[in-house]
XYZ file of C-alpha atoms in Angstrom:
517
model
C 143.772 79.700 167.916
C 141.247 82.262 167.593
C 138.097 83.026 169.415
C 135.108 85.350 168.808
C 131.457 86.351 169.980
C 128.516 85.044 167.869
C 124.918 85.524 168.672
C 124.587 82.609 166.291
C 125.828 80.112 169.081
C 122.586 80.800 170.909
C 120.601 80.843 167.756
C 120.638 76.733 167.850
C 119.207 76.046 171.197
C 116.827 78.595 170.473
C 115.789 77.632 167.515
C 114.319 73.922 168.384
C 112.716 75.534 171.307
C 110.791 77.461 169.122
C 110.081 74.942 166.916
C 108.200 72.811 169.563
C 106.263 75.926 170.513
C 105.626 77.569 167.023
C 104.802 74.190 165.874
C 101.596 73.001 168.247
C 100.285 76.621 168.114
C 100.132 76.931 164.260
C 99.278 73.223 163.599
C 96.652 70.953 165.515
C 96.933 67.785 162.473
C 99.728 65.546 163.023
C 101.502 65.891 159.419
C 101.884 69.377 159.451
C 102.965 68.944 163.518
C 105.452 66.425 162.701
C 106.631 68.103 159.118
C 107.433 71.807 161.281
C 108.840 70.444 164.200
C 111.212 68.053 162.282
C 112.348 71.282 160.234
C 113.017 73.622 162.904
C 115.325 70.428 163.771
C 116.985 70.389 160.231
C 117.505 74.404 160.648
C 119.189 74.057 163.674
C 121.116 71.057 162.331
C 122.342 73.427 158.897
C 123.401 76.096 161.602
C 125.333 74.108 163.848
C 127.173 71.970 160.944
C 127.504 75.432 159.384
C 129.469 76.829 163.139
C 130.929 73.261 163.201
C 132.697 74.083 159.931
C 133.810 77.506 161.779
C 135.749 75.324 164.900
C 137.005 72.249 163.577
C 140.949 73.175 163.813
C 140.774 74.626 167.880
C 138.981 78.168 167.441
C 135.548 78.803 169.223
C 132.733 81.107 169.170
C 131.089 82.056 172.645
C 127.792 84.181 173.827
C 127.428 86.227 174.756
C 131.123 85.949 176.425
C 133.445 83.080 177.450
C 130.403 82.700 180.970
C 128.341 81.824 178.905
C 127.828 79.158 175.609
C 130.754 78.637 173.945
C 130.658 76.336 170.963
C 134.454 74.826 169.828
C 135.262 71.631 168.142
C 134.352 68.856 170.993
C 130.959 70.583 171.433
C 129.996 71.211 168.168
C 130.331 67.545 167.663
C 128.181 66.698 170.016
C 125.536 68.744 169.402
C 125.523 67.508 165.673
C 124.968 64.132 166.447
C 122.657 65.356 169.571
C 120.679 67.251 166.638
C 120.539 64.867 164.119
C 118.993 62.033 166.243
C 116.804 64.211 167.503
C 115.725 65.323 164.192
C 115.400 61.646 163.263
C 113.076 61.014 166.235
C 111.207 63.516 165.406
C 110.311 61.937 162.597
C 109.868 58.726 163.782
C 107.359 59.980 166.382
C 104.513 61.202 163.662
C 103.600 56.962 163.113
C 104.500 56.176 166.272
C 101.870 57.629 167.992
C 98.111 56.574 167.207
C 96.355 59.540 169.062
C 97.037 63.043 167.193
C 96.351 65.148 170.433
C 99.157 63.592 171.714
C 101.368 65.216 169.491
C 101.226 68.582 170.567
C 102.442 68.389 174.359
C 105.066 65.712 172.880
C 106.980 67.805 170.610
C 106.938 70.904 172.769
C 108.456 68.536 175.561
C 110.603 66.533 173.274
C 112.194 69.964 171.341
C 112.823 71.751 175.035
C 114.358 67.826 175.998
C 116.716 68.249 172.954
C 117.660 71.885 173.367
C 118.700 71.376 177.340
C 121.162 68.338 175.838
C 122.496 70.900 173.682
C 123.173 73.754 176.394
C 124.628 71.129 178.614
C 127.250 70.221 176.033
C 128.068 73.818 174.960
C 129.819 75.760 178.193
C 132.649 76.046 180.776
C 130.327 77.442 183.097
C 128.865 74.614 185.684
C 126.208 76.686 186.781
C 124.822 76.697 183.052
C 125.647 72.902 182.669
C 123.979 71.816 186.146
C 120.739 74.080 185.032
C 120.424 72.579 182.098
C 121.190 68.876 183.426
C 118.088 69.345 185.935
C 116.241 70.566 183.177
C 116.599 67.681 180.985
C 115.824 65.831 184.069
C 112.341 67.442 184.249
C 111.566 67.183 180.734
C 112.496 63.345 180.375
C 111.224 62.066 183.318
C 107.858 63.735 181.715
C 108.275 62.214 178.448
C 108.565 59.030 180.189
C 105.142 59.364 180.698
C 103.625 60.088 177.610
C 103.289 55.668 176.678
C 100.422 56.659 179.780
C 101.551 53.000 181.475
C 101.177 52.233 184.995
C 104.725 50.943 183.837
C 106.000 53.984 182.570
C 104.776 56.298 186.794
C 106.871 53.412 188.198
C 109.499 54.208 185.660
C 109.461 58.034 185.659
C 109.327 58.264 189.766
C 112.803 56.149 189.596
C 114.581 58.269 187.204
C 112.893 61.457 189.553
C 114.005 60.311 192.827
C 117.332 59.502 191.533
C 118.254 62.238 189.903
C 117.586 64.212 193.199
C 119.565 62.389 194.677
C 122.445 63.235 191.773
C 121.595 66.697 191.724
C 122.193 67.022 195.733
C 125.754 65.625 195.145
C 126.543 67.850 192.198
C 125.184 70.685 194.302
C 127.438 70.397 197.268
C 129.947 69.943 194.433
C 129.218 73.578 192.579
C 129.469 75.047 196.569
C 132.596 73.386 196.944
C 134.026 74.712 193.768
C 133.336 77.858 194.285
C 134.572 78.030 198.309
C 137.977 77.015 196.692
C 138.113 79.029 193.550
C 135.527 82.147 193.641
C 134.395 81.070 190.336
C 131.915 78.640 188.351
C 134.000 78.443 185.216
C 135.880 75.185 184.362
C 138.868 76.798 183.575
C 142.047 74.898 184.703
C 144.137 78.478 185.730
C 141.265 78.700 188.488
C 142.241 75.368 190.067
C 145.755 75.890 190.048
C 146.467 76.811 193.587
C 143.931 74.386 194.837
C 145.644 71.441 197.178
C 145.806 68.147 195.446
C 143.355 66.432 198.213
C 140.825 69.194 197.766
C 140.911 68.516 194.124
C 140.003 64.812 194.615
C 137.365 65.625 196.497
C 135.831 67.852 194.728
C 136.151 65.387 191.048
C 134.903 62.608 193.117
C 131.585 64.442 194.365
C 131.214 65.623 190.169
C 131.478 61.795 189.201
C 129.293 60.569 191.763
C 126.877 62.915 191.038
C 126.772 62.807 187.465
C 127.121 59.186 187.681
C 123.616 58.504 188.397
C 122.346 60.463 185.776
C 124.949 58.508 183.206
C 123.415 55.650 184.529
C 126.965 54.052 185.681
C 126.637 51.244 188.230
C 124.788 50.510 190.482
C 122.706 53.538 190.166
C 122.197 52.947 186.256
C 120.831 49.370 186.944
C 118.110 50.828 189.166
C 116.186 53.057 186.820
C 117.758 52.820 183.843
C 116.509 49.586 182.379
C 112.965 50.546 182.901
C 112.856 54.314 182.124
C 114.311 53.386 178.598
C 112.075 50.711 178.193
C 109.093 52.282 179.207
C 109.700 55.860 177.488
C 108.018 56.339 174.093
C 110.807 54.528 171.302
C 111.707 58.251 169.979
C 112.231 59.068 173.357
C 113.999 55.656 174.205
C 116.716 56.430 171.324
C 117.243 59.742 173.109
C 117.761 58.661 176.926
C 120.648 56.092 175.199
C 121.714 57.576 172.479
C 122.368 61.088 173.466
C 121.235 62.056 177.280
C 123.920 59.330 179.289
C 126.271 60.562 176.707
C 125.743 64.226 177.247
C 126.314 63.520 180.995
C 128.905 61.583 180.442
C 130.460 63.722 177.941
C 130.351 66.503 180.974
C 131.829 64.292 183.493
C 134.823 63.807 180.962
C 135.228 67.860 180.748
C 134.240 68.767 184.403
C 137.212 66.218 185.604
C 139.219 66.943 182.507
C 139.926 70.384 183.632
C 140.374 70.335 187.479
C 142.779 67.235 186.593
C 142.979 65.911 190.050
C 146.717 64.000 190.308
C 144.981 60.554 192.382
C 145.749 57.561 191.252
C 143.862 56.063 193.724
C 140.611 57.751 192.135
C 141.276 57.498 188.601
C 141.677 53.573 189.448
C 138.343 53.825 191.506
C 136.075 55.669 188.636
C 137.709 52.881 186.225
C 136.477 50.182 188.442
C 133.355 51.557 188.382
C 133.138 51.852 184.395
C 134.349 47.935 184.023
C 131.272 46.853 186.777
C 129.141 48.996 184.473
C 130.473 47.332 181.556
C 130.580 43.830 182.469
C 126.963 43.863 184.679
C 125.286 46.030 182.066
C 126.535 43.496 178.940
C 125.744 40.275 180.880
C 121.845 41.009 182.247
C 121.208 42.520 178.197
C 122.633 38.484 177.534
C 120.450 36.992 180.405
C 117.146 39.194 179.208
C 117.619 38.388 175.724
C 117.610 34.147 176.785
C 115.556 34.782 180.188
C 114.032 37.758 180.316
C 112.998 40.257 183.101
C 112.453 36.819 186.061
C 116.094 36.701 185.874
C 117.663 40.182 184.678
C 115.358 42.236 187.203
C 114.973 45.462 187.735
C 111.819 45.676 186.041
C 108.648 47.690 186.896
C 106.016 45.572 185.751
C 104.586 42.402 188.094
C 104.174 40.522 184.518
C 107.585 38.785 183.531
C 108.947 39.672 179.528
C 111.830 39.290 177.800
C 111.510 42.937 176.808
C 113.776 43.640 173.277
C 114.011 47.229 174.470
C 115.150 46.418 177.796
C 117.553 44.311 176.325
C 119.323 47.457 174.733
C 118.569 49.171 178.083
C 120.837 46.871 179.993
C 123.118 47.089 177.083
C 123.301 51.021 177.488
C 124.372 50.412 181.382
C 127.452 48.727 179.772
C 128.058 51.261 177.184
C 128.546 54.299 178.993
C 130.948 51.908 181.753
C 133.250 52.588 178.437
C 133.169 56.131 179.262
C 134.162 56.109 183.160
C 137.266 53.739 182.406
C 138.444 56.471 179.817
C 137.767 59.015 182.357
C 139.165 57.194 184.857
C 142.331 56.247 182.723
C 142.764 59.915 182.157
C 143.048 60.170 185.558
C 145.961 57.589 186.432
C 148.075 58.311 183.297
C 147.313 62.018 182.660
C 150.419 62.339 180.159
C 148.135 59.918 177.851
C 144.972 62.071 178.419
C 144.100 62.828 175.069
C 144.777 59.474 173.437
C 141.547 58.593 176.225
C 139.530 61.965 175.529
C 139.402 61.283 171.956
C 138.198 57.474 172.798
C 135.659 59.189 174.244
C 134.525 61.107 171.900
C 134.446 58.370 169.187
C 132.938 56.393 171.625
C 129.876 58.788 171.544
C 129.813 58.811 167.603
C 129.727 54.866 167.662
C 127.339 54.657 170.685
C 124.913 57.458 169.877
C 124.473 56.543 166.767
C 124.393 52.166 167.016
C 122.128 52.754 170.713
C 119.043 55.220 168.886
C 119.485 52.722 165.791
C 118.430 49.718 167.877
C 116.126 51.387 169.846
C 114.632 52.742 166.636
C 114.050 49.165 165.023
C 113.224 47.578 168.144
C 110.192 50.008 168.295
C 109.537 49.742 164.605
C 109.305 45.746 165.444
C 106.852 46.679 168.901
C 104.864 49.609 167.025
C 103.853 47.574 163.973
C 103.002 44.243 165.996
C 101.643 45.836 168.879
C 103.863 43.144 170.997
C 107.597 44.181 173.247
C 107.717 40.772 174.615
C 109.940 38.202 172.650
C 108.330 35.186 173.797
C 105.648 36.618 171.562
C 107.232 38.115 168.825
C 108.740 34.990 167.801
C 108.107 33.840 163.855
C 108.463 37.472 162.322
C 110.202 36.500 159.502
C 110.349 38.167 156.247
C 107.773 40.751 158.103
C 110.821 42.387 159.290
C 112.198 43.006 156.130
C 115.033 45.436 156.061
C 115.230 46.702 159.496
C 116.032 43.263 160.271
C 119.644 43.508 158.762
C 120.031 47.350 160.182
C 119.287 45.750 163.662
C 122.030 43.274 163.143
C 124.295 46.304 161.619
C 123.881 48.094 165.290
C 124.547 45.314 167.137
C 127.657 44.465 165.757
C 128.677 47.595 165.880
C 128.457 47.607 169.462
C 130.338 44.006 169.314
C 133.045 45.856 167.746
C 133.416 44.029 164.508
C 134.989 44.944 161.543
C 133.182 47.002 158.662
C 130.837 49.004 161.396
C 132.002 52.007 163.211
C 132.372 50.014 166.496
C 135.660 48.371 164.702
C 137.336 52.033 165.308
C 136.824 51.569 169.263
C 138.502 47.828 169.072
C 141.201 49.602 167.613
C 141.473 52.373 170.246
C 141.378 49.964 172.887
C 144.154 47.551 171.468
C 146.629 49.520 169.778
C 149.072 48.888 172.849
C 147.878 51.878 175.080
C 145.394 50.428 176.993
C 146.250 47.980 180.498
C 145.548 44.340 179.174
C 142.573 44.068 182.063
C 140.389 46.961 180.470
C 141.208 45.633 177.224
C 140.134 42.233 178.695
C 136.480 43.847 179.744
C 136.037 45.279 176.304
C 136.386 42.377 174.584
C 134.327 40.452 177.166
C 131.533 42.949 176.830
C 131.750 42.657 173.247
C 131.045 38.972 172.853
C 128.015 39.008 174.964
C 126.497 42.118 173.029
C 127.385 40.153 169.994
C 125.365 37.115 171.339
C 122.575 38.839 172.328
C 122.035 40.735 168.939
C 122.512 37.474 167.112
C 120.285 35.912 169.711
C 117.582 38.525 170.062
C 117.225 38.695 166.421
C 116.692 34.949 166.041
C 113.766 35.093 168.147
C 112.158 37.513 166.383
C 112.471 36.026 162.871
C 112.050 32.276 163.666
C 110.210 29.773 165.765
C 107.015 30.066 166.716
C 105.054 32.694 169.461
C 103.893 30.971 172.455
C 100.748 32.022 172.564
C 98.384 33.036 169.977
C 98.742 36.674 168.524
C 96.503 37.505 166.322
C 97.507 40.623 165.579
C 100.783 39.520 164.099
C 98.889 38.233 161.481
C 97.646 42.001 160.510
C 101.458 43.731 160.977
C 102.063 46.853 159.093
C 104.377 49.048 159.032
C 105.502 52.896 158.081
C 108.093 54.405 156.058
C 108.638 56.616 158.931
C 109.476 53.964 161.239
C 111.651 52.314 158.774
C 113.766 55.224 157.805
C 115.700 56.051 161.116
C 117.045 52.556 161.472
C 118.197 52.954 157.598
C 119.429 56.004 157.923
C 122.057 55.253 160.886
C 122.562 51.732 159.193
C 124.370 53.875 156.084
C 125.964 56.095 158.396
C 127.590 52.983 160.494
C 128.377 51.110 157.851
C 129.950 53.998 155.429
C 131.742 54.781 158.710
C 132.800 51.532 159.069
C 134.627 50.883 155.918
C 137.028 53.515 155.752
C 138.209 52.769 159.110
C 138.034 49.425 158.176
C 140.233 50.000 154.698
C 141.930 53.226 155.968
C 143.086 51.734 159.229
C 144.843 48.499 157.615
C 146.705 50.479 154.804
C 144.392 49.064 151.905
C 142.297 51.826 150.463
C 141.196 55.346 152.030
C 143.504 56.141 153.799
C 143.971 60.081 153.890
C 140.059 60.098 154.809
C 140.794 57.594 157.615
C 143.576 59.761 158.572
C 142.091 62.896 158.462
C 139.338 60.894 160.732
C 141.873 60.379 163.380
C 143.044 63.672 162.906
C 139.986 65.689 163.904
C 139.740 63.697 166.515
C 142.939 64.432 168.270
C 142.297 68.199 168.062
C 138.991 68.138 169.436
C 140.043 65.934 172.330
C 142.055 68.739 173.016
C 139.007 71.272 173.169
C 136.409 68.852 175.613
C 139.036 70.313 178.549
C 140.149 74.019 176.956
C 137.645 76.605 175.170
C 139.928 76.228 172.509
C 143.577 75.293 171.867
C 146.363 77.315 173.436
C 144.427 79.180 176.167
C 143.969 76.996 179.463
């Protein structure tokens, strides 16, 4: 396949960093804020789907050579869905915050938080990728902030200090790299000659490293339940719905090309993805019933049962989904795409059910003024329809049938997956789909235990509404033509061509594009 230079490829990072500082400088009132920051987001959105269009059969377009950003069909797909969340929060964030001046630090934060997600996905070269991994590091852990909670220090320092302590591993990783090779690129010819042991080594220090940062366990249980809880909801949807996944996503290419031949650590980096999937789906169970007294790992001396760190927890077990693909890659490498494309679908399913939850589980906090479900009990009809797009996420995550999740049961028991991991799915599964089922209850029925007054004067925004609608459509739409296309009723050459594109841009996460290693 073909390959060419386009300035454009570095036109859509460039362009939401502008748009976060054009947009404070021009505008101080928070419409006009919110309406030109959210359309630098759409421009760069109509650019990228535009170059996504250009890459979608193996072919690639780099800047300003194959060093530097090169967009083909894995990472134009993920900066889509990176933009079009983020476009989506930054709608969501005009209502959600009261104070105006807050506005203009948060989208200038929040666009340069976006754009480092996007450089991250969008090269070979780990020098670019780690830069723009610390980056986002600097500008989340800020955006933590912004809710201006004692909460939210304790929150941000924990996401800080262990993120150093990532970035130190991935560090001595880069040195290592380049002792062996005399390169930075992730290009599999430059790893050729390398011995097998150093080549363990070296993708065991990468997953370690990044692992913190993907919030696998244990180091995801540590600050990842309360920075995601704590962060402003836009910012929430972005930590879980995009960031993990980003890192994540680079894990899968970083390993993906040095292709280490250990059994022994594929196996290891799969045990580590079932802990994360198992531990992470059980304490978003036991905070949904319990709360924080039980689940831990919270940053506040006041017990909740906190709806956002419910979907926290739950993120912990997502991403677990990730390492055992990575990991399976590892231990039957002949397979290796079947497991890069799970991942990939994986992030379309996850990105897009994770930011919807967090989305309506803000709505729910912003327009009641209450996180805690012990108090947000006997919502009712108040909910209205974000009610049934909050169910539509969760059981997406629970894997059923006529959401997107449905597409990952299939994946993960269509015969090619070892009964154990298919075991921990499906395990996973049924607790998420308790604790949506659950967690929704509470909210709609019963009675608070204490006297709220200020339930009795909700309200609510169209803005705060619309995200959760919007992904609601998207998983559901999804949904049914895997649903129909998958089973041979109706749909089926879309459903195909789904599974299609898939395949070829598994093949791209680990090559620039197809046929050149």
């Amino acid at each position: 396949m073909s390959a060419q230079a386009s300035i454009l490829t570095l036109a859509v990072p460039l362009l939401i960093v502008l748009g976060g500082i054009i947009s404070p400088i021009l505008f101080k009132k928070g419409r006009a804020l919110a309406a030109t920051a959210s359309l630098f987001f759409l421009i760069a959105l109509g650019l990228n789907s535009w170059l996504f269009m250009g890459v979608h059969e193996g072919a690639a377009l780099f800047y300003p050579n194959e060093n530097g950003i090169i967009f083909n069909a894995a990472s134009a797909f993920i900066v889509e869905l990176t933009l079009a969340l983020g476009f989506l929060g930054a709608i969501y964030s005009y209502r959600y915050f009261e104070d105006e001046r807050i506005l203009r630090p948060f989208y200038l934060l929040y666009s340069l938080f976006i754009a480092t997600l996007v450089l991250m996905a969008v090269s070979f070269n780990i020098l670019i990728i780690y830069v723009a991994f610390e980056a986002s590091t600097i500008a989340g852990g800020i955006l933590i902030l912004f809710t201006r909670r004692r909460s939210a220090t304790k929150a941000a320092v924990r996401f800080f200090i262990l993120s150093v302590i990532g970035a130190i591993v991935i560090l001595v990783g880069i040195l290592y790299q380049n002792s062996l090779t005399q390169t930075f690129m992730l290009n599999q010819s430059a790893f050729s000659g390398v011995a097998s042991s150093d080549l363990t080594i070296l993708s065991a220090l990468y997953a370690i490293g990044f692992s913190i940062k993907v919030g696998i366990f244990p180091f995801g249980l540590l600050w990842l339940p309360a920075a995601h809880s704590e962060a402003p909801t836009p910012v929430s949807a972005i930590l879980s719905g995009v960031m993990v996944q980003v890192a994540a996503f680079a894990v899968s290419r970083i390993v993906g090309v040095i292709s280490p031949a250990s059994y022994e650590l594929g196996l290891s980096i799969l045990v580590l993805g079932a802990l994360s999937v198992i531990t992470g789906a059980v304490l978003a169970a036991v905070e949904a019933t319990s709360g924080s007294k039980y689940s831990r790992f919270h940053v506040s001396p006041v017990h909740i049962r906190g709806i956002k760190r419910i979907w926290a927890f739950s993120t912990s077990s997502e991403v677990g989904v990730f390492y055992i693909l990575i990991g399976l890659s590892i231990m039957f490498p002949a397979m290796n795409l079947i497991f890069f494309a799970g991942i990939l679908l994986h992030f379309l399913n996850h990105g897009l059910a994770k930011a919807l939850l967090f989305f309506d589980s803000g709505f729910v906090i912003e327009t009641s003024g209450v996180a805690d479900l012990s108090l947000l009990k006997g919502l009712g009809s108040r909910v209205g329809v974000n009610g049934l797009t909050y169910l539509i996420g969760g059981f997406s995550l629970s894997l059923i049938p006529g959401t997107l999740g449905y597409n990952t049961f299939l994946e993960f028991t269509r015969g090619n997956m070892p009964g154990y991991v298919v075991v921990v799915i499906i395990t996973a599964a049924l607790f998420i789909f308790f604790t949506t089922l659950y967690s929704l209850r509470t909210i709609v029925s019963g009675k608070p235990k204490a006297k709220v007054e200020y339930l009795d004067k909700m309200h609510s925004h169209a803005t705060l509404r619309l995200p959760g609608v919007v992904l609601a459509i998207s998983i559901v739409a999804l949904g049914i033509v895997v649903l129909l296309g998958a089973n041979g009723i109706a749909l089926e050459s879309y459903y195909h061509q789904f599974e299609e594109w898939f395949s070829v841009a598994a093949e791209t996460i680990i090559e620039p594009w197809i046929g050149v290693a």
